[in-house]
Short mmCIF file of C-alpha atoms in Angstrom, two decimals:
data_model
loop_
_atom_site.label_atom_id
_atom_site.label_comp_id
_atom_site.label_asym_id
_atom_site.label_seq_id
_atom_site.Cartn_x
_atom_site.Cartn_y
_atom_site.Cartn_z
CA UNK A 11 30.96 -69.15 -220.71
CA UNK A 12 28.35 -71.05 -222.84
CA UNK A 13 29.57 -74.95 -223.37
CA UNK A 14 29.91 -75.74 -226.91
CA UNK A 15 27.44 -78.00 -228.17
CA UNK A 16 30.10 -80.61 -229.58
CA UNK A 17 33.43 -80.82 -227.97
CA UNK A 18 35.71 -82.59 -230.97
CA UNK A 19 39.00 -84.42 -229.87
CA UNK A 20 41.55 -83.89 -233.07
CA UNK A 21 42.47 -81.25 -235.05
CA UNK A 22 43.33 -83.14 -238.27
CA UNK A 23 41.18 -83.67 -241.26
CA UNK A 24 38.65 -86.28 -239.76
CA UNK A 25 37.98 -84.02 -236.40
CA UNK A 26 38.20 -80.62 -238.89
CA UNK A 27 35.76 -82.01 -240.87
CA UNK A 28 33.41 -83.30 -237.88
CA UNK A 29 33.93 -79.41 -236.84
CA UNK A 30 33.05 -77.96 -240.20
CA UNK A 31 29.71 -79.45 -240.86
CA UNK A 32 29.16 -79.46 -237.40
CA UNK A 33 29.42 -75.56 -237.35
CA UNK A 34 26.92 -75.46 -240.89
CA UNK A 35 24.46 -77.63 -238.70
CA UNK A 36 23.68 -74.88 -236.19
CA UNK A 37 25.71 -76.61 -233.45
CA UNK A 38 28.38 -74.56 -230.71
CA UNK A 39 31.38 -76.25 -231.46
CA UNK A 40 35.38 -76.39 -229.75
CA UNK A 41 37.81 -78.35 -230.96
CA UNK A 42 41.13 -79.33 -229.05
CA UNK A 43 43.96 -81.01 -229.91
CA UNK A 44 47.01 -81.66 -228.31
CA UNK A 45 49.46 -80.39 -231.01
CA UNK A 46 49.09 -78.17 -233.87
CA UNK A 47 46.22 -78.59 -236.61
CA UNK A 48 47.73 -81.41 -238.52
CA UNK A 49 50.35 -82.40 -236.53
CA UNK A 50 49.60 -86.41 -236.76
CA UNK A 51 48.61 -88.60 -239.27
CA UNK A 52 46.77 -85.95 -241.41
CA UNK A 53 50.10 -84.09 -241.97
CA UNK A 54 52.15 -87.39 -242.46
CA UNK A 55 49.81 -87.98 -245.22
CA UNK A 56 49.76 -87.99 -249.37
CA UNK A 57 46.00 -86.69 -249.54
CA UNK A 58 44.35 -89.38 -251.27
CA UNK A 59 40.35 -89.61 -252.20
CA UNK A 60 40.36 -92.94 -253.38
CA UNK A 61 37.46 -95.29 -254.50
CA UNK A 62 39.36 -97.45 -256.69
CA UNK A 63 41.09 -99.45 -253.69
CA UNK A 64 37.84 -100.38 -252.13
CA UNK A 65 35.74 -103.20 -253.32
CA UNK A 66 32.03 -103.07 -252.83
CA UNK A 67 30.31 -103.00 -249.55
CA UNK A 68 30.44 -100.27 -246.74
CA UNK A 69 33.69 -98.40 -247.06
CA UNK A 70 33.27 -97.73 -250.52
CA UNK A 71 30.08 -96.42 -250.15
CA UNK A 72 31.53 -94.36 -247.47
CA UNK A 73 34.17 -93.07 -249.75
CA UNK A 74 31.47 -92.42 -253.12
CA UNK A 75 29.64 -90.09 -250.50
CA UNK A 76 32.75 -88.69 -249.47
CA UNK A 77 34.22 -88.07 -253.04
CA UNK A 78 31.37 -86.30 -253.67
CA UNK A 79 31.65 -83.76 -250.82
CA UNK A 80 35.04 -83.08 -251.81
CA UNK A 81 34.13 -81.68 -255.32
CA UNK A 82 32.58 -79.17 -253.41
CA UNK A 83 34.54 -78.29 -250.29
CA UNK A 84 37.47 -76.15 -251.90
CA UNK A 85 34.62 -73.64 -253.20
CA UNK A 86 33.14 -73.62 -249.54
CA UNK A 87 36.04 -73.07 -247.63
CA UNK A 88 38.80 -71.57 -249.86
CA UNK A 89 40.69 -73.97 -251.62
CA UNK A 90 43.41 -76.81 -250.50
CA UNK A 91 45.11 -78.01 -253.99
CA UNK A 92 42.21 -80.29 -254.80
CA UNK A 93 43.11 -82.64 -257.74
CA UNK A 94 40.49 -85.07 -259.48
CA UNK A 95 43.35 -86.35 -261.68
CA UNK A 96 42.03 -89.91 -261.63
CA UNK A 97 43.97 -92.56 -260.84
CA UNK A 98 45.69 -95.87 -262.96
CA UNK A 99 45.93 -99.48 -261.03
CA UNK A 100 48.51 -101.51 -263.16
CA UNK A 101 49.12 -104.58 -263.03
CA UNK A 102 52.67 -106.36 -263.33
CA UNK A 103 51.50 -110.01 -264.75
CA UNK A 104 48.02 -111.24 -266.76
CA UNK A 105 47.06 -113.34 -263.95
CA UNK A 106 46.97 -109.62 -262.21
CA UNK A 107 45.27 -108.15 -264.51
CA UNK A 108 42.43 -110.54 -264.67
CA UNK A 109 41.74 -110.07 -260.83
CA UNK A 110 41.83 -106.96 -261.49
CA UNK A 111 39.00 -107.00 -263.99
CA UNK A 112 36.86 -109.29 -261.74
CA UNK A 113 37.08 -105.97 -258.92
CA UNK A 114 36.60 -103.62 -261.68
CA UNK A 115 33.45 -105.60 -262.92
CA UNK A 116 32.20 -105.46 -259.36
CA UNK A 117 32.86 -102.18 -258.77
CA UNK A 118 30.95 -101.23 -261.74
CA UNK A 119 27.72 -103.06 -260.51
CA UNK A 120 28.48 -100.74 -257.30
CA UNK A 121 28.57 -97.08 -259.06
CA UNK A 122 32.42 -97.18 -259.67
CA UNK A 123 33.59 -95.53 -263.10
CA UNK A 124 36.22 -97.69 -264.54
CA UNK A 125 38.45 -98.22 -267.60
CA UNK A 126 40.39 -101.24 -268.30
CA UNK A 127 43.57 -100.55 -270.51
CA UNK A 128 45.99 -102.90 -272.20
CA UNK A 129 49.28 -103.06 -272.48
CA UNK A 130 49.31 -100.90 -275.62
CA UNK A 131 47.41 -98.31 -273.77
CA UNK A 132 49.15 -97.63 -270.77
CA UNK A 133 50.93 -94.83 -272.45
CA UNK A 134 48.26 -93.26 -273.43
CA UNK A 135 47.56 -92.39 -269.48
CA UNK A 136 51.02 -92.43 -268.64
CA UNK A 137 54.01 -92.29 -271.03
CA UNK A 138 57.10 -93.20 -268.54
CA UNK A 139 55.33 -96.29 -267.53
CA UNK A 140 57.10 -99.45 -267.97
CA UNK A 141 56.19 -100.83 -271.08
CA UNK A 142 56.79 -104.65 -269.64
CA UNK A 143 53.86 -104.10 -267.53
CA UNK A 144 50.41 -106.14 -268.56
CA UNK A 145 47.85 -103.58 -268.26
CA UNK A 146 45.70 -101.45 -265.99
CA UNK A 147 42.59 -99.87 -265.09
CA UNK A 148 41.80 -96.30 -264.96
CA UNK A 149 39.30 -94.55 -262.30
CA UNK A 150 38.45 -90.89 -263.04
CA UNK A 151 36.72 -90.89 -259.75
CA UNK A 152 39.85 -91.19 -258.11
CA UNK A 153 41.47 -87.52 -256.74
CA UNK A 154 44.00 -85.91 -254.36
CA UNK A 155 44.05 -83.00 -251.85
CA UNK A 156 46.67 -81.04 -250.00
CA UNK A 157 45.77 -82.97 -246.87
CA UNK A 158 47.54 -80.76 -244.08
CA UNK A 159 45.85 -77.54 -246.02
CA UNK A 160 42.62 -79.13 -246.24
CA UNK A 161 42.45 -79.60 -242.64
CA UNK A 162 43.39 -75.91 -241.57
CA UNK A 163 41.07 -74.71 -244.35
CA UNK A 164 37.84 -76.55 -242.71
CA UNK A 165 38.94 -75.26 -239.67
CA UNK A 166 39.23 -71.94 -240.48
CA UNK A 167 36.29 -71.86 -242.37
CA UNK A 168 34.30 -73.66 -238.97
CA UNK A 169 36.10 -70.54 -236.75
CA UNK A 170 34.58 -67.95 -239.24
CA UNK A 171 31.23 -69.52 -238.11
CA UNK A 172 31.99 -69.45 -234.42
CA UNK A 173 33.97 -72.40 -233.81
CA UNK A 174 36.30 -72.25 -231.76
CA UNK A 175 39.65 -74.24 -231.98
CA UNK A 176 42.61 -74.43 -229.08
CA UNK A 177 45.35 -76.29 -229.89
CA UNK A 178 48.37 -77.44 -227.45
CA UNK A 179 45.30 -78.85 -225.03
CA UNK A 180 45.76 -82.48 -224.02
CA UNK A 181 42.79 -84.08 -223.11
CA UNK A 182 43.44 -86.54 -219.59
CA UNK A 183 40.03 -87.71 -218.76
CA UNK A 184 36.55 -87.29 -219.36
CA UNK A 185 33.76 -85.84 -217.79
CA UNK A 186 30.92 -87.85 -216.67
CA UNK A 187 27.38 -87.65 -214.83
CA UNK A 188 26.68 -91.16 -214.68
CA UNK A 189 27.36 -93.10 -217.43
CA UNK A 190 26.75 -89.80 -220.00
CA UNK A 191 30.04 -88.08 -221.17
CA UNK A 192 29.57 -84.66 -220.51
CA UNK A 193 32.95 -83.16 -221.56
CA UNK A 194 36.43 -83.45 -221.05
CA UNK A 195 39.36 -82.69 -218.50
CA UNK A 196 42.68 -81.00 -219.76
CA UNK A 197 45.70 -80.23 -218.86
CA UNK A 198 43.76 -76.68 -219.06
CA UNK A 199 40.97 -77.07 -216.88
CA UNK A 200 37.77 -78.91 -217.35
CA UNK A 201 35.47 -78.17 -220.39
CA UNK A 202 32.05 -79.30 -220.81
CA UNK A 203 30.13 -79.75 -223.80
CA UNK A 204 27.01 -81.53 -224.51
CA UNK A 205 28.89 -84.00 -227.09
CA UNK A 206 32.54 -85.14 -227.53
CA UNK A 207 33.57 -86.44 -230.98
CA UNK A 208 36.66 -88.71 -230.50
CA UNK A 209 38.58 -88.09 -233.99
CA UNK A 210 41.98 -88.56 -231.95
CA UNK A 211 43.03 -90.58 -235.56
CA UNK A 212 45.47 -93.26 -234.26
CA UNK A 213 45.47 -92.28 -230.09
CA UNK A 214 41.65 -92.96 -230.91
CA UNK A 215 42.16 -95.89 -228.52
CA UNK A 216 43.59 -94.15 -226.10
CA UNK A 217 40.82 -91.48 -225.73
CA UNK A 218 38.32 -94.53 -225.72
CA UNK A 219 39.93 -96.09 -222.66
CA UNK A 220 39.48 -92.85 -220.72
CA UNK A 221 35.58 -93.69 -221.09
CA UNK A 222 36.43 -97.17 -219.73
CA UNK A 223 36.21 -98.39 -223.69
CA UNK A 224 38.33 -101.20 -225.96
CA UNK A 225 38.23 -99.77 -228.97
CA UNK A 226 41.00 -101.45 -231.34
CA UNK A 227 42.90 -98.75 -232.94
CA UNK A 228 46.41 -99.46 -233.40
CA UNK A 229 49.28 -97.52 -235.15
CA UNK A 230 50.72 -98.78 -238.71
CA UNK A 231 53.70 -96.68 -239.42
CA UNK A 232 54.29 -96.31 -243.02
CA UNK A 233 57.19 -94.33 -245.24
CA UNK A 234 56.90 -91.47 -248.07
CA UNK A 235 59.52 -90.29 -250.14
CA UNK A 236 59.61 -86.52 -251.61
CA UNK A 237 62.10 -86.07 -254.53
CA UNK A 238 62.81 -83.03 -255.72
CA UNK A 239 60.71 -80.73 -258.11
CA UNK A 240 60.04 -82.58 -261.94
CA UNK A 241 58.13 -81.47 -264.74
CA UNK A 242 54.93 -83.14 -264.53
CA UNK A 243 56.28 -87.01 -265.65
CA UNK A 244 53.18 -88.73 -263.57
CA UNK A 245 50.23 -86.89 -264.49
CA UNK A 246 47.51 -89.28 -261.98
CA UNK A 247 47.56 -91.61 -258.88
CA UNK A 248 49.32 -94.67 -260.18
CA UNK A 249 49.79 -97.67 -257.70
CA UNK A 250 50.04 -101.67 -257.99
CA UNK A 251 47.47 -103.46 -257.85
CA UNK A 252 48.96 -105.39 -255.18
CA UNK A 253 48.22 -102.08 -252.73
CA UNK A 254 45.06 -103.34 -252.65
CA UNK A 255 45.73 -106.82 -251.16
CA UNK A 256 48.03 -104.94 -248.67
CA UNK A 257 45.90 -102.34 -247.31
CA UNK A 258 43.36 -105.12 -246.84
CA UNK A 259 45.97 -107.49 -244.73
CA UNK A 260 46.21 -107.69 -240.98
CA UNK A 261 50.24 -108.71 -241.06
CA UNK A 262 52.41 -106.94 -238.53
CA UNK A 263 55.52 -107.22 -240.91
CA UNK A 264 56.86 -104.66 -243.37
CA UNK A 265 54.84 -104.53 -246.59
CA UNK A 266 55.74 -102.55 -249.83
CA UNK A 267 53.63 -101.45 -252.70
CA UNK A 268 54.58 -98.84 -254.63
CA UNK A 269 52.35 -95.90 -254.88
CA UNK A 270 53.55 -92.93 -256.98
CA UNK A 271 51.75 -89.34 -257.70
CA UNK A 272 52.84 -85.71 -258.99
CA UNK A 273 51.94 -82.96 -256.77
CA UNK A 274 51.07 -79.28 -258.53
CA UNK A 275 54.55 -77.97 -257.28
CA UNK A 276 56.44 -79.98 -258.81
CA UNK A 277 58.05 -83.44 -256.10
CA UNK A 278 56.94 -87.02 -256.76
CA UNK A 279 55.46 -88.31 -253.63
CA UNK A 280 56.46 -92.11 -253.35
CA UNK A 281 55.22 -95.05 -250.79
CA UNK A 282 53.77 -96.73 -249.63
CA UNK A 283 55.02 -99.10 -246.71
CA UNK A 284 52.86 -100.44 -243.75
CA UNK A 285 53.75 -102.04 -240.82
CA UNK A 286 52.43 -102.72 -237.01
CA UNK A 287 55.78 -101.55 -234.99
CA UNK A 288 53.20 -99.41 -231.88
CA UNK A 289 54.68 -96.00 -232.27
CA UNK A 290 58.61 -96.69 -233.26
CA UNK A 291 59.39 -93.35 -235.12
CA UNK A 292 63.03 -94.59 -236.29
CA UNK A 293 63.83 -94.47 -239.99
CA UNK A 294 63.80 -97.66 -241.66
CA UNK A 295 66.44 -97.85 -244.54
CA UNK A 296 65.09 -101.38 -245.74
CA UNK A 297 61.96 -99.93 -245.66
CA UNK A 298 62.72 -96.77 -247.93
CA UNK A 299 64.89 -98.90 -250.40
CA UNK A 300 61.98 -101.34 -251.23
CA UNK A 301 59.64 -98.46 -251.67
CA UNK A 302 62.43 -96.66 -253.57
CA UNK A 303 62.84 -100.19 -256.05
CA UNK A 304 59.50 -100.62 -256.48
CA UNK A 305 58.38 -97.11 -257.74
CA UNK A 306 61.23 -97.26 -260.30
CA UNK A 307 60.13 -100.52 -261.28
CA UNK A 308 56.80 -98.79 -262.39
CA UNK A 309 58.77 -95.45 -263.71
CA UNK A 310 62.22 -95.91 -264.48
CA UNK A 311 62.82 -92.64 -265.46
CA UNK A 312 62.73 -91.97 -261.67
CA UNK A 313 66.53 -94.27 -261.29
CA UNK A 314 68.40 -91.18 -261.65
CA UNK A 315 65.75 -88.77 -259.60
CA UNK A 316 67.09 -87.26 -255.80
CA UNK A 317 65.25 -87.91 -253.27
CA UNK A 318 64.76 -84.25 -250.75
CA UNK A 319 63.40 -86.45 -247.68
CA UNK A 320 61.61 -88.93 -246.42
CA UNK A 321 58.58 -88.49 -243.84
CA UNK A 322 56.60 -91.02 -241.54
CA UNK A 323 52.91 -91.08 -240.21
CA UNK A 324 51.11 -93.42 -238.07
CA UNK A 325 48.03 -94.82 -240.05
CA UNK A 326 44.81 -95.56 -237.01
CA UNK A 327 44.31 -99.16 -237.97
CA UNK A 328 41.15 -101.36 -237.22
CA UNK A 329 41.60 -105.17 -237.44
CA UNK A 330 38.30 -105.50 -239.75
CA UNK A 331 39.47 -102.42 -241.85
CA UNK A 332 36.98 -100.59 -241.46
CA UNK A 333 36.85 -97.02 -239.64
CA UNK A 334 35.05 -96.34 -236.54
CA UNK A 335 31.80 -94.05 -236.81
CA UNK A 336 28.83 -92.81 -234.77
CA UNK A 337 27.91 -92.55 -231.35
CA UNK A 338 29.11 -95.02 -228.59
CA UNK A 339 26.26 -96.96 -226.82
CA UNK A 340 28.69 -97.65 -223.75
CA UNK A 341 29.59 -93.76 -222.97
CA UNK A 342 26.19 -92.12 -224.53
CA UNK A 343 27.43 -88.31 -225.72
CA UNK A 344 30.66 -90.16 -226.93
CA UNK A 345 30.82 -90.66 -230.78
CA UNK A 346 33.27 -91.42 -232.51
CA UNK A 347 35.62 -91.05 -235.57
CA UNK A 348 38.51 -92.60 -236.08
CA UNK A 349 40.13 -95.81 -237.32
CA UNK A 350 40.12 -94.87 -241.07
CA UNK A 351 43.64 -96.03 -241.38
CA UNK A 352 45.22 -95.02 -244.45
CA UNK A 353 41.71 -93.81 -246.26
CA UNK A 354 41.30 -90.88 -243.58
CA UNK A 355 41.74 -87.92 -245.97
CA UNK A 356 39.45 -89.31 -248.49
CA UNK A 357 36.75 -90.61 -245.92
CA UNK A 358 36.99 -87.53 -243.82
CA UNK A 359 34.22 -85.66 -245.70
CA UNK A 360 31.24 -87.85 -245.32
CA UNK A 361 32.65 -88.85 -241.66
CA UNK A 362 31.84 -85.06 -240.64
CA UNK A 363 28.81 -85.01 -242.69
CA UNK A 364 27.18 -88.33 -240.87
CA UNK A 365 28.14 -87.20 -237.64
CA UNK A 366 26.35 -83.57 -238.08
CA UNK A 367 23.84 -85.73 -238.99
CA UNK A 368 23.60 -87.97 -235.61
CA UNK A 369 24.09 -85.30 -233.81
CA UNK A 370 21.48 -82.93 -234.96
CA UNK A 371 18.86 -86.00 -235.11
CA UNK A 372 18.46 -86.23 -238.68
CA UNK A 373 18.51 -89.50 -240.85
CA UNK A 374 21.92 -90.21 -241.90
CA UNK A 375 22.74 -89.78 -245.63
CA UNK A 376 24.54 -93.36 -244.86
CA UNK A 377 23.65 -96.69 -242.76
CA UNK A 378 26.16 -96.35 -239.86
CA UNK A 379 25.69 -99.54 -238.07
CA UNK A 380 28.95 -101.43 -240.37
CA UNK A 381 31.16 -98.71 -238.50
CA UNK A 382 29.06 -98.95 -235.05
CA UNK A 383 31.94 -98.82 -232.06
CA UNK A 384 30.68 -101.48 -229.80
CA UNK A 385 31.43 -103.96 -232.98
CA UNK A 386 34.15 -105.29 -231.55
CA UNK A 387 32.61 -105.93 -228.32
#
């Protein structure tokens, strides 16, 4: 049997993607995974393709490519609930609102479409808002995908093309001739390939260390809640503008911010929470009260709403924020692509795209070297 060209580690969205343009590059390509497509962080995820989080600099240039390739993807591999709904930052307080204007200024200078809105016009974008709050901003660019479907579509659509995808395969070790990685022992059997993409999401670390690598990717559990099926009361992505400070911290402790989106059947996602507790899968009641408080504090009309269930995922976190992309100069044949933390689904697109890229020797639609591995070194 031929070995595949690229060997890809993950079968979420970040290691289907790295499969699916891959595959349209011309190269033989296998993915493994450990679990079913989806089974980690992607399917613990709300499916957001966000640039209005990001101030300028790298990752939001990484996500502006990425947002990009997403208007196209559902044509070119079948469809996955893709939403560009926009989304609405509000902010609870002037002093709020006027930080928010200085990032939405900057933003602008960096290719970022953005609305500020008063008080008065907050219903315009969203009439069960609370009217106490001081204003917002609106981002058109903003948009949301089925994340767990958009991951088994781009792999689906990379099998049509000759990938090939085996799931329930833990990768142990890697194989090496010298210092080159030249494939990958399972549980399976051995399996070479002349490239392994580490998209292992938050075990990203893990699959470093088996190449004798410190690569900092830690877990950051956080909470969603699922109510039951509404009419369509929150028509975009609505969050605080205090998410942003809190995807941006490095604390360990529990943080709340509420986050709150319609889906097209019907439930109200709700989060967000974040906190560093390794992989501790217990439900936290503190944790899905605050969350719970906070969302109605943006939409009361959600007080008397039930709540179906609640769901955790595992976010890969960096300590500079900042995800972890393109080939390892420690391990050569290693690359990597992980550590996107909670901006995975949106960043997954351009991820795959730059790695094809790399690995096919062409220039890179992107300057990697911000998301280089050996960074941290």
């Amino acid at each position: 049997m031929t070995a595949p060209d690229v060997l890809v580690i993950g079968a979420g969205v970040v290691g289907a993607a790295c499969a699916w343009y891959a595959t349209r590059a011309g190269l033989r390509v296998t993915v493994v995974d450990r679990g079913p497509v989806a089974g980690g962080t992607t399917g613990a995820g709300e499916g957001n393709i966000l640039v209005s989080d990001k101030p300028p600099g790298a990752e939001l240039r990484l996500a502006q490519l990425s947002s990009g390739l997403w208007r196209d993807l559902g044509e070119q591999v079948g469809g996955f609930e893709y939403e560009p709904k926009g989304g609405v930052v509000v902010a609870s307080a002037a002093e709020t609102l006027d930080q928010l204007g200085t990032l939405a200024d900057d933003q602008r200078g960096a290719g970022v479409e953005v609305t500020m809105i008063g008080p008065d016009g907050l219903s315009d974008y969203e009439p069960h808002l609370n009217p106490a709050l001081a204003g917002g901003a609106y981002y058109p660019q903003d948009a949301q995908v089925q994340p767990a479907l958009a991951a088994a579509r781009l792999l689906r659509a990379a099998r049509a093309e000759g990938a090939e995808l085996r799931s329930g395969v833990e990768v142990r070790g890697l194989l090496r001739d010298g210092d080159k990685v030249t494939g990958v022992r399972t549980g399976d059997g051995d399996l070479a390939a002349g490239a392994v993409i580490n998209a292992a999401g938050t075990w990203g670390g893990e699959i470093a260390r088996l190449a004798g690598i410190d690569l900092p990717v830690l877990p950051r559990r956080g909470f969603i809640l699922v109510t039951e099926p509404l009419p369509r009361i929150v028509r975009h992505k609505v969050y605080a503008a205090e998410y942003v400070s809190d995807v941006a911290s490095g604390d360990a402790d529990l943080q709340t911010s509420p986050v709150v989106e319609g889906t097209p059947a019907g439930p109200v996602l709700i989060g967000s929470s974040r906190e560093r507790v390794g992989y501790d899968r217990t439900l936290s009641v503190p944790a899905l009260r605050a969350v719970a408080a906070k969302a109605i504090g943006l939409f009361p009309v959600l007080a008397g709403v039930s709540v179906m269930r609640a769901y955790r995922g595992f976010r890969p976190y960096c300590p500079d924020h900042l995800p972890v992309i393109g080939p390892d100069p420690r391990a050569p044949g290693l690359l990597h692509a992980c550590g996107h933390e909670g901006a995975g689904i949106g960043l997954s697109a351009a991820t795959g795209l730059l790695l094809s890229q790399v690995l096919t020797g062409r220039d890179t639609d992107l300057d990697l070297s911000p998301f280089r591995p050996e960074r941290f070194a």
